[in-house]
Amino acid sequence: MPPIQDHPLRYRLANELHARPFPSLKAPCRAVYLAIKKPKNAASRDRSLDLAHLVNLLDRYGAAHPQPGATHYSSRIGQHTLKWEQHTEFVTYTVFLSGLGDREFDGKDFEVFPSDWLDDAPGVRITSAMIRVRPRGSEEEIAAAINDWFVPESIAVSRVLDDEAIVAGDFRIDPSGHQRFAVFAEEFTGERRVGRIVQRLCEIETYKAMSMLGFSRVREIGPRMAEIDGELSRLMEAMTHGAGQEEETLKALLEVSAELESLSAQMSFRLGATGAYEAIVGQRIEVLREERFQGRQTFAEFMMRRYDPAMRTVKATERRLGTMADRAMRAGDLLRTRVEVQRSAQNQQLLESMNQRADMQLRLQKTVEGLSVVAISYYAVSLATYLLYPLTALSGLSKGMITALVTVPVVVLVWVMVRRIRHAVEKSGPSL
C-alpha cells in the first residue's frame, strides 16, 4: 500500500511551532535588546532590508549568514550570542553577554551594535532594554539593588515561576536611552527557564511599546473625532427642524459618513494590532505566575494602573468610531428615505398635471376633429354640388335642393372617414 500523501505545508506548519526556541542562560549574565520598526506602513515593508541589515552585522563579526527568507536566526558573534527575530511590524535583536560587567546597566554594553550600523537601520528604535541576570542573594541584598537601580515610584517587582526567580523593572528610559530589567535567579533554576524569563521580559516591553502606538494614534485623531461628532449632531438637528433643506443636509451627511469610513479604514489595522499586542502583554505576565515581593506592586498591578487605562481608551475610541459611523449611516438612510418620499410626492403631482394636460389635449383634439369634419364637409359639398349642377335641367330640381340633398350624405361620409383614421392611429400606437 503506497504511503499517504502529505499536505505541502505539513512540515512547515509543524516546524513553525518550534521555530523560535528560548535562549539558554546561566546566571550571572546580561543581555542587550533592540527592537526596530519602520515609522510608517511597517507591516507592508520590504522585509529583505531587515535581512540585509542582519547580514551586515554578521559580516562585521565574521558569522555565518541565515537562510534566504529566514524570519529568525541565532548564532555566536564574537564572544556573545545573537538572537534575531522578524515580526509583522518589527525586528528584534538580542545579544547575550556573559558575566555582569564592571558597572550595572552600563550603556557601553550596547556598543555590541556598531553606531554606523545602527544609523543604517531600515527603521527606527521602538524600544531597547538592558537585562541584568544575577544569582539570587538575600532579600535585603535584592531590595538594596532594586532601590539603587530603579525609580522607586515606578518599580514593579515580583517572585515568578514558583519563586524560582525575582524580576524587577520600572519601565522608564534611563540616561543611556534604554529600559532596565533585573532577574535574580536561584542557583537551581534551569538555564532554559532563565532564558524564558528574559525572553518574556523583552516581549512584555516590546508589545507594550507597540500597543502604545495605538494609544498615541487615538490621541491624534481625538480632536477631529470630536469635531465630526459635533457636525453629525448638527446635521441630525437639521434633519429634525430643517424642512426644505434635505438635499443640502444629505450632501453634508454623506461627506461626514465618507470621512468616518476613511478614518475607520486608516485606523482598522492599528486598532486591531493594538488589541493583539495588549493580549500578548497580558499573557506574558500571566505565565510568569507572579507573587508579591515585600509588599511591592507586581508587573500585573503596574500594568493595571498605568497601561490598562490607555488600552481602555483605545477600545473606547474604537467603539466610538464604529458608533459614529453607524449613526451617520442610519441618519443617511433616514434622510435618503425622506428625500425619496418627497420626490415620490413630486412625481405624483407631476403625473396628475400630465393627466390634466392629456385631458385638455384630448378635448382640444376632439374640437379640432369636429372643426375638421365641418371644413372638409364644406369643401366636399361644394365639389359635389358643382358636379351635380348640370343635372338641374334634367331633374327639375333647383340648385338649393341639390345642395340640401348632397350635404347630409357628404357630412356623414366625411365623419366616418375621420373616425376610421383616428381609430387606425390609436390602434397603431405612438411611433418611435
GROMACS .gro file of C-alpha atoms in nm:
model
  432
    1MET     CA    1   0.000   0.000   0.000
    2PRO     CA    2   0.155   0.335  -0.102
    3PRO     CA    3   0.210   0.590   0.179
    4ILE     CA    4  -0.049   0.863   0.222
    5GLN     CA    5   0.039   1.193   0.059
    6ASP     CA    6   0.131   1.482   0.289
    7HIS     CA    7  -0.009   1.829   0.259
    8PRO     CA    8   0.256   2.057   0.102
    9LEU     CA    9   0.266   2.274   0.415
   10ARG     CA   10   0.253   1.997   0.675
   11TYR     CA   11   0.617   2.006   0.785
   12ARG     CA   12   0.645   2.383   0.757
   13LEU     CA   13   0.344   2.438   0.979
   14ALA     CA   14   0.459   2.179   1.233
   15ASN     CA   15   0.809   2.327   1.249
   16GLU     CA   16   0.670   2.679   1.288
   17LEU     CA   17   0.572   2.594   1.646
   18HIS     CA   18   0.938   2.520   1.726
   19ALA     CA   19   1.095   2.791   1.511
   20ARG     CA   20   1.175   3.039   1.789
   21PRO     CA   21   1.331   2.847   2.083
   22PHE     CA   22   1.401   3.023   2.410
   23PRO     CA   23   1.765   3.101   2.485
   24SER     CA   24   1.956   2.907   2.749
   25LEU     CA   25   2.110   3.142   3.005
   26LYS     CA   26   2.310   3.085   3.318
   27ALA     CA   27   2.349   3.349   3.589
   28PRO     CA   28   2.544   3.568   3.602
   29CYS     CA   29   2.493   3.719   3.259
   30ARG     CA   30   2.337   4.019   3.091
   31ALA     CA   31   2.150   4.094   2.771
   32VAL     CA   32   2.101   4.392   2.545
   33TYR     CA   33   1.781   4.410   2.349
   34LEU     CA   34   1.680   4.621   2.049
   35ALA     CA   35   1.352   4.640   1.855
   36ILE     CA   36   1.346   4.825   1.521
   37LYS     CA   37   1.032   4.933   1.337
   38LYS     CA   38   0.973   5.124   1.016
   39PRO     CA   39   0.796   5.451   1.104
   40LYS     CA   40   0.504   5.402   0.861
   41ASN     CA   41   0.345   5.105   0.685
   42ALA     CA   42   0.570   4.867   0.875
   43ALA     CA   43   0.351   4.564   0.802
   44SER     CA   44   0.400   4.608   0.426
   45ARG     CA   45   0.769   4.696   0.438
   46ASP     CA   46   1.038   4.535   0.223
   47ARG     CA   47   1.148   4.257   0.459
   48SER     CA   48   1.458   4.183   0.257
   49LEU     CA   49   1.602   4.504   0.403
   50ASP     CA   50   1.570   4.356   0.753
   51LEU     CA   51   1.766   4.050   0.646
   52ALA     CA   52   2.027   4.261   0.469
   53HIS     CA   53   2.076   4.467   0.784
   54LEU     CA   54   2.127   4.149   0.986
   55VAL     CA   55   2.379   4.018   0.733
   56ASN     CA   56   2.568   4.346   0.759
   57LEU     CA   57   2.605   4.294   1.135
   58LEU     CA   58   2.707   3.930   1.093
   59ASP     CA   59   2.974   4.024   0.839
   60ARG     CA   60   3.132   4.257   1.092
   61TYR     CA   61   3.175   3.962   1.328
   62GLY     CA   62   3.255   3.706   1.060
   63ALA     CA   63   2.945   3.499   1.149
   64ALA     CA   64   2.752   3.269   0.919
   65HIS     CA   65   2.458   3.406   0.724
   66PRO     CA   66   2.097   3.297   0.778
   67GLN     CA   67   1.900   3.109   0.514
   68PRO     CA   68   1.732   3.322   0.243
   69GLY     CA   69   1.390   3.436   0.361
   70ALA     CA   70   1.461   3.343   0.725
   71THR     CA   71   1.243   3.502   0.992
   72HIS     CA   72   1.460   3.403   1.291
   73TYR     CA   73   1.829   3.341   1.347
   74SER     CA   74   2.063   3.256   1.633
   75SER     CA   75   2.442   3.240   1.627
   76ARG     CA   76   2.762   3.338   1.803
   77ILE     CA   77   2.903   3.682   1.721
   78GLY     CA   78   3.248   3.709   1.871
   79GLN     CA   79   3.225   3.621   2.241
   80HIS     CA   80   2.849   3.677   2.254
   81THR     CA   81   2.531   3.510   2.130
   82LEU     CA   82   2.287   3.687   1.897
   83LYS     CA   83   1.919   3.609   1.864
   84TRP     CA   84   1.731   3.779   1.577
   85GLU     CA   85   1.359   3.761   1.506
   86GLN     CA   86   1.146   3.917   1.235
   87HIS     CA   87   0.784   4.002   1.324
   88THR     CA   88   0.489   4.153   1.142
   89GLU     CA   89   0.583   4.513   1.218
   90PHE     CA   90   0.929   4.499   1.370
   91VAL     CA   91   1.252   4.306   1.408
   92THR     CA   92   1.432   4.234   1.733
   93TYR     CA   93   1.799   4.183   1.817
   94THR     CA   94   1.901   4.029   2.148
   95VAL     CA   95   2.266   3.984   2.239
   96PHE     CA   96   2.356   3.776   2.544
   97LEU     CA   97   2.681   3.862   2.720
   98SER     CA   98   2.844   3.650   2.988
   99GLY     CA   99   2.919   3.794   3.330
  100LEU     CA  100   2.783   4.113   3.485
  101GLY     CA  101   3.041   4.363   3.359
  102ASP     CA  102   3.222   4.630   3.553
  103ARG     CA  103   2.917   4.854   3.605
  104GLU     CA  104   2.546   4.787   3.647
  105PHE     CA  105   2.344   4.862   3.333
  106ASP     CA  106   2.644   5.003   3.155
  107GLY     CA  107   2.539   5.179   2.833
  108LYS     CA  108   2.867   5.063   2.677
  109ASP     CA  109   2.719   4.714   2.651
  110PHE     CA  110   2.518   4.844   2.358
  111GLU     CA  111   2.839   4.904   2.167
  112VAL     CA  112   2.798   4.545   2.053
  113PHE     CA  113   2.582   4.717   1.790
  114PRO     CA  114   2.818   4.947   1.594
  115SER     CA  115   2.695   5.306   1.576
  116ASP     CA  116   2.721   5.330   1.196
  117TRP     CA  117   2.529   5.002   1.168
  118LEU     CA  118   2.252   5.149   1.385
  119ASP     CA  119   2.244   5.458   1.163
  120ASP     CA  120   2.180   5.237   0.859
  121ALA     CA  121   1.888   5.051   1.021
  122PRO     CA  122   1.579   5.016   0.795
  123GLY     CA  123   1.362   5.177   1.059
  124VAL     CA  124   1.374   5.342   1.399
  125ARG     CA  125   1.409   5.214   1.752
  126ILE     CA  126   1.075   5.134   1.910
  127THR     CA  127   1.238   5.016   2.231
  128SER     CA  128   1.565   4.892   2.374
  129ALA     CA  129   1.649   4.733   2.705
  130MET     CA  130   1.929   4.605   2.920
  131ILE     CA  131   1.862   4.295   3.130
  132ARG     CA  132   2.085   4.201   3.419
  133VAL     CA  133   2.072   3.838   3.538
  134ARG     CA  134   2.249   3.762   3.864
  135PRO     CA  135   2.235   3.490   4.125
  136ARG     CA  136   1.972   3.539   4.389
  137GLY     CA  137   2.103   3.653   4.725
  138SER     CA  138   1.923   3.756   5.037
  139GLU     CA  139   1.607   3.963   5.016
  140GLU     CA  140   1.787   4.254   5.179
  141GLU     CA  141   2.053   4.250   4.906
  142ILE     CA  142   1.784   4.228   4.637
  143ALA     CA  143   1.588   4.518   4.790
  144ALA     CA  144   1.902   4.731   4.812
  145ALA     CA  145   1.994   4.661   4.449
  146ILE     CA  146   1.641   4.737   4.332
  147ASN     CA  147   1.634   5.066   4.519
  148ASP     CA  148   1.968   5.159   4.367
  149TRP     CA  149   1.887   5.065   4.006
  150PHE     CA  150   1.523   5.173   3.958
  151VAL     CA  151   1.292   5.469   4.015
  152PRO     CA  152   1.103   5.390   4.338
  153GLU     CA  153   0.756   5.522   4.240
  154SER     CA  154   0.752   5.321   3.915
  155ILE     CA  155   0.920   4.998   4.016
  156ALA     CA  156   0.744   4.665   3.970
  157VAL     CA  157   0.887   4.359   4.147
  158SER     CA  158   0.756   4.007   4.181
  159ARG     CA  159   0.851   3.650   4.255
  160VAL     CA  160   0.795   3.439   3.943
  161LEU     CA  161   0.766   3.073   3.844
  162ASP     CA  162   0.702   2.936   4.191
  163ASP     CA  163   0.958   3.170   4.349
  164GLU     CA  164   1.248   3.038   4.142
  165ALA     CA  165   1.338   3.394   4.044
  166ILE     CA  166   1.263   3.756   4.122
  167VAL     CA  167   1.218   4.006   3.839
  168ALA     CA  168   1.216   4.384   3.861
  169GLY     CA  169   1.180   4.681   3.630
  170ASP     CA  170   1.045   5.037   3.627
  171PHE     CA  171   0.956   5.073   3.254
  172ARG     CA  172   1.146   5.401   3.239
  173ILE     CA  173   1.412   5.506   2.992
  174ASP     CA  174   1.745   5.552   3.173
  175PRO     CA  175   2.007   5.820   3.092
  176SER     CA  176   2.169   5.592   2.833
  177GLY     CA  177   1.837   5.560   2.647
  178HIS     CA  178   1.732   5.208   2.747
  179GLN     CA  179   1.481   5.029   2.968
  180ARG     CA  180   1.618   4.834   3.265
  181PHE     CA  181   1.518   4.491   3.393
  182ALA     CA  182   1.678   4.271   3.657
  183VAL     CA  183   1.644   3.897   3.715
  184PHE     CA  184   1.757   3.737   4.040
  185ALA     CA  185   1.762   3.360   3.979
  186GLU     CA  186   1.808   3.073   4.221
  187GLU     CA  187   2.111   2.854   4.161
  188PHE     CA  188   1.894   2.553   4.083
  189THR     CA  189   1.684   2.738   3.824
  190GLY     CA  190   1.736   2.576   3.485
  191GLU     CA  191   1.913   2.762   3.206
  192ARG     CA  192   1.615   2.737   2.971
  193ARG     CA  193   1.383   2.866   3.242
  194VAL     CA  194   1.610   3.167   3.296
  195GLY     CA  195   1.610   3.218   2.920
  196ARG     CA  196   1.230   3.210   2.914
  197ILE     CA  197   1.213   3.472   3.188
  198VAL     CA  198   1.445   3.705   2.999
  199GLN     CA  199   1.259   3.645   2.672
  200ARG     CA  200   0.924   3.723   2.832
  201LEU     CA  201   1.054   4.043   2.986
  202CYS     CA  202   1.168   4.154   2.641
  203GLU     CA  203   0.833   4.061   2.491
  204ILE     CA  204   0.638   4.243   2.763
  205GLU     CA  205   0.835   4.560   2.696
  206THR     CA  206   0.816   4.531   2.317
  207TYR     CA  207   0.445   4.456   2.288
  208LYS     CA  208   0.370   4.719   2.549
  209ALA     CA  209   0.553   4.976   2.338
  210MET     CA  210   0.384   4.858   2.018
  211SER     CA  211   0.037   4.872   2.170
  212MET     CA  212   0.102   5.223   2.300
  213LEU     CA  213   0.137   5.329   1.935
  214GLY     CA  214  -0.236   5.271   1.910
  215PHE     CA  215  -0.293   5.495   2.210
  216SER     CA  216  -0.081   5.768   2.051
  217ARG     CA  217  -0.277   5.740   1.726
  218VAL     CA  218  -0.606   5.758   1.913
  219ARG     CA  219  -0.496   6.078   2.086
  220GLU     CA  220  -0.407   6.228   1.747
  221ILE     CA  221  -0.749   6.168   1.595
  222GLY     CA  222  -0.939   6.256   1.914
  223PRO     CA  223  -0.990   6.628   1.832
  224ARG     CA  224  -1.106   6.553   1.480
  225MET     CA  225  -1.347   6.289   1.605
  226ALA     CA  226  -1.494   6.546   1.843
  227GLU     CA  227  -1.541   6.787   1.551
  228ILE     CA  228  -1.708   6.517   1.341
  229ASP     CA  229  -1.932   6.422   1.631
  230GLY     CA  230  -2.045   6.784   1.666
  231GLU     CA  231  -2.104   6.812   1.292
  232LEU     CA  232  -2.304   6.491   1.298
  233SER     CA  233  -2.519   6.618   1.585
  234ARG     CA  234  -2.580   6.945   1.398
  235LEU     CA  235  -2.688   6.757   1.087
  236MET     CA  236  -2.920   6.538   1.292
  237GLU     CA  237  -3.076   6.853   1.434
  238ALA     CA  238  -3.112   6.993   1.083
  239MET     CA  239  -3.292   6.675   0.982
  240THR     CA  240  -3.550   6.737   1.254
  241HIS     CA  241  -3.610   7.111   1.207
  242GLY     CA  242  -3.464   7.193   0.866
  243ALA     CA  243  -3.760   7.120   0.641
  244GLY     CA  244  -3.692   7.203   0.279
  245GLN     CA  245  -3.313   7.161   0.312
  246GLU     CA  246  -3.299   6.784   0.281
  247GLU     CA  247  -3.078   6.785  -0.029
  248GLU     CA  248  -2.811   7.005   0.131
  249THR     CA  249  -2.827   6.811   0.458
  250LEU     CA  250  -2.796   6.480   0.278
  251LYS     CA  251  -2.490   6.601   0.086
  252ALA     CA  252  -2.319   6.717   0.407
  253LEU     CA  253  -2.415   6.393   0.581
  254LEU     CA  254  -2.264   6.184   0.304
  255GLU     CA  255  -1.941   6.382   0.332
  256VAL     CA  256  -1.926   6.314   0.707
  257SER     CA  257  -2.002   5.946   0.652
  258ALA     CA  258  -1.728   5.922   0.389
  259GLU     CA  259  -1.475   6.081   0.625
  260LEU     CA  260  -1.572   5.842   0.903
  261GLU     CA  261  -1.532   5.544   0.672
  262SER     CA  262  -1.191   5.672   0.561
  263LEU     CA  263  -1.087   5.722   0.924
  264SER     CA  264  -1.206   5.374   1.014
  265ALA     CA  265  -1.010   5.225   0.724
  266GLN     CA  266  -0.695   5.411   0.829
  267MET     CA  267  -0.731   5.305   1.193
  268SER     CA  268  -0.850   4.947   1.145
  269PHE     CA  269  -0.505   4.787   1.130
  270ARG     CA  270  -0.358   4.989   1.417
  271LEU     CA  271  -0.658   4.928   1.643
  272GLY     CA  272  -0.659   4.558   1.562
  273ALA     CA  273  -0.286   4.530   1.620
  274THR     CA  274  -0.317   4.719   1.948
  275GLY     CA  275  -0.573   4.468   2.072
  276ALA     CA  276  -0.349   4.177   1.975
  277TYR     CA  277  -0.041   4.330   2.139
  278GLU     CA  278  -0.234   4.407   2.456
  279ALA     CA  279  -0.344   4.044   2.476
  280ILE     CA  280   0.016   3.926   2.438
  281VAL     CA  281   0.132   4.157   2.717
  282GLY     CA  282  -0.133   4.013   2.948
  283GLN     CA  283  -0.047   3.655   2.854
  284ARG     CA  284   0.327   3.704   2.903
  285ILE     CA  285   0.269   3.848   3.251
  286GLU     CA  286   0.024   3.574   3.338
  287VAL     CA  287   0.264   3.290   3.255
  288LEU     CA  288   0.520   3.439   3.495
  289ARG     CA  289   0.288   3.333   3.780
  290GLU     CA  290   0.370   3.638   3.991
  291GLU     CA  291   0.376   3.656   4.369
  292ARG     CA  292   0.426   3.973   4.570
  293PHE     CA  293   0.775   4.066   4.692
  294GLN     CA  294   0.798   4.269   5.016
  295GLY     CA  295   0.463   4.435   4.955
  296ARG     CA  296   0.572   4.598   4.628
  297GLN     CA  297   0.349   4.619   4.320
  298THR     CA  298   0.373   4.336   4.071
  299PHE     CA  299   0.403   4.370   3.695
  300ALA     CA  300   0.031   4.298   3.661
  301GLU     CA  301  -0.055   4.572   3.909
  302PHE     CA  302   0.174   4.818   3.733
  303MET     CA  303   0.000   4.744   3.403
  304MET     CA  304  -0.341   4.771   3.565
  305ARG     CA  305  -0.262   5.120   3.698
  306ARG     CA  306  -0.057   5.265   3.413
  307TYR     CA  307  -0.113   5.058   3.099
  308ASP     CA  308  -0.472   4.933   3.113
  309PRO     CA  309  -0.628   5.283   3.116
  310ALA     CA  310  -0.450   5.362   2.789
  311MET     CA  311  -0.578   5.039   2.634
  312ARG     CA  312  -0.931   5.111   2.755
  313THR     CA  313  -0.905   5.449   2.586
  314VAL     CA  314  -0.811   5.278   2.261
  315LYS     CA  315  -1.104   5.038   2.289
  316ALA     CA  316  -1.343   5.320   2.377
  317THR     CA  317  -1.227   5.519   2.075
  318GLU     CA  318  -1.269   5.215   1.852
  319ARG     CA  319  -1.626   5.169   1.977
  320ARG     CA  320  -1.696   5.541   1.943
  321LEU     CA  321  -1.568   5.544   1.587
  322GLY     CA  322  -1.789   5.249   1.499
  323THR     CA  323  -2.089   5.408   1.671
  324MET     CA  324  -2.038   5.737   1.486
  325ALA     CA  325  -2.013   5.555   1.154
  326ASP     CA  326  -2.334   5.366   1.231
  327ARG     CA  327  -2.510   5.690   1.332
  328ALA     CA  328  -2.405   5.859   1.011
  329MET     CA  329  -2.521   5.560   0.808
  330ARG     CA  330  -2.860   5.543   0.980
  331ALA     CA  331  -2.910   5.917   0.950
  332GLY     CA  332  -2.819   5.899   0.583
  333ASP     CA  333  -3.068   5.618   0.527
  334LEU     CA  334  -3.345   5.811   0.707
  335LEU     CA  335  -3.274   6.131   0.519
  336ARG     CA  336  -3.248   5.946   0.190
  337THR     CA  337  -3.585   5.787   0.259
  338ARG     CA  338  -3.735   6.128   0.332
  339VAL     CA  339  -3.594   6.269   0.009
  340GLU     CA  340  -3.730   5.971  -0.186
  341VAL     CA  341  -4.077   6.020  -0.029
  342GLN     CA  342  -4.071   6.387  -0.125
  343ARG     CA  343  -3.963   6.301  -0.475
  344SER     CA  344  -4.241   6.044  -0.499
  345ALA     CA  345  -4.493   6.312  -0.396
  346GLN     CA  346  -4.348   6.548  -0.655
  347ASN     CA  347  -4.368   6.276  -0.919
  348GLN     CA  348  -4.730   6.210  -0.821
  349GLN     CA  349  -4.811   6.577  -0.866
  350LEU     CA  350  -4.631   6.577  -1.197
  351LEU     CA  351  -4.831   6.275  -1.313
  352GLU     CA  352  -5.156   6.442  -1.211
  353SER     CA  353  -5.053   6.755  -1.401
  354MET     CA  354  -4.969   6.543  -1.703
  355ASN     CA  355  -5.309   6.369  -1.679
  356GLN     CA  356  -5.484   6.706  -1.674
  357ARG     CA  357  -5.279   6.819  -1.969
  358ALA     CA  358  -5.362   6.499  -2.155
  359ASP     CA  359  -5.735   6.556  -2.088
  360MET     CA  360  -5.709   6.908  -2.223
  361GLN     CA  361  -5.523   6.780  -2.529
  362LEU     CA  362  -5.795   6.519  -2.583
  363ARG     CA  363  -6.066   6.780  -2.562
  364LEU     CA  364  -5.876   7.004  -2.798
  365GLN     CA  365  -5.824   6.712  -3.033
  366LYS     CA  366  -6.198   6.640  -3.036
  367THR     CA  367  -6.273   7.006  -3.100
  368VAL     CA  368  -6.022   7.016  -3.385
  369GLU     CA  369  -6.165   6.692  -3.516
  370GLY     CA  370  -6.517   6.840  -3.522
  371LEU     CA  371  -6.393   7.152  -3.695
  372SER     CA  372  -6.208   6.935  -3.943
  373VAL     CA  373  -6.526   6.746  -4.025
  374VAL     CA  374  -6.709   7.075  -4.082
  375ALA     CA  375  -6.434   7.219  -4.303
  376ILE     CA  376  -6.388   6.904  -4.509
  377SER     CA  377  -6.764   6.862  -4.541
  378TYR     CA  378  -6.799   7.219  -4.662
  379TYR     CA  379  -6.546   7.169  -4.938
  380ALA     CA  380  -6.682   6.824  -5.024
  381VAL     CA  381  -7.040   6.955  -5.052
  382SER     CA  382  -6.917   7.238  -5.271
  383LEU     CA  383  -6.741   6.996  -5.505
  384ALA     CA  384  -7.041   6.761  -5.515
  385THR     CA  385  -7.287   7.040  -5.597
  386TYR     CA  386  -7.063   7.165  -5.877
  387LEU     CA  387  -7.065   6.815  -6.022
  388LEU     CA  388  -7.446   6.780  -5.988
  389TYR     CA  389  -7.548   7.129  -6.107
  390PRO     CA  390  -7.572   7.018  -6.477
  391LEU     CA  391  -7.848   6.777  -6.369
  392THR     CA  392  -8.080   7.057  -6.255
  393ALA     CA  393  -8.224   7.097  -6.603
  394LEU     CA  394  -8.297   6.727  -6.641
  395SER     CA  395  -8.428   6.666  -6.289
  396GLY     CA  396  -8.616   6.989  -6.249
  397LEU     CA  397  -8.456   7.040  -5.905
  398SER     CA  398  -8.313   7.372  -5.803
  399LYS     CA  399  -7.950   7.421  -5.701
  400GLY     CA  400  -8.057   7.478  -5.343
  401MET     CA  401  -8.245   7.150  -5.335
  402ILE     CA  402  -7.949   6.958  -5.480
  403THR     CA  403  -7.719   7.118  -5.227
  404ALA     CA  404  -7.953   7.019  -4.943
  405LEU     CA  405  -7.980   6.663  -5.067
  406VAL     CA  406  -7.599   6.623  -5.100
  407THR     CA  407  -7.499   6.786  -4.769
  408VAL     CA  408  -7.617   6.516  -4.527
  409PRO     CA  409  -7.456   6.214  -4.705
  410VAL     CA  410  -7.131   6.402  -4.759
  411VAL     CA  411  -7.109   6.511  -4.393
  412VAL     CA  412  -7.180   6.155  -4.274
  413LEU     CA  413  -6.921   6.014  -4.514
  414VAL     CA  414  -6.656   6.267  -4.402
  415TRP     CA  415  -6.729   6.197  -4.033
  416VAL     CA  416  -6.693   5.821  -4.087
  417MET     CA  417  -6.363   5.866  -4.269
  418VAL     CA  418  -6.219   6.087  -3.992
  419ARG     CA  419  -6.326   5.835  -3.724
  420ARG     CA  420  -6.161   5.549  -3.911
  421ILE     CA  421  -5.840   5.744  -3.947
  422ARG     CA  422  -5.837   5.826  -3.572
  423HIS     CA  423  -5.903   5.463  -3.472
  424ALA     CA  424  -5.623   5.346  -3.702
  425VAL     CA  425  -5.378   5.590  -3.541
  426GLU     CA  426  -5.482   5.492  -3.187
  427LYS     CA  427  -5.450   5.120  -3.269
  428SER     CA  428  -5.101   5.155  -3.415
  429GLY     CA  429  -4.981   5.345  -3.104
  430PRO     CA  430  -4.722   5.623  -3.083
  431SER     CA  431  -4.444   5.598  -3.334
  432LEU     CA  432  -4.085   5.555  -3.206
   0.00000   0.00000   0.00000
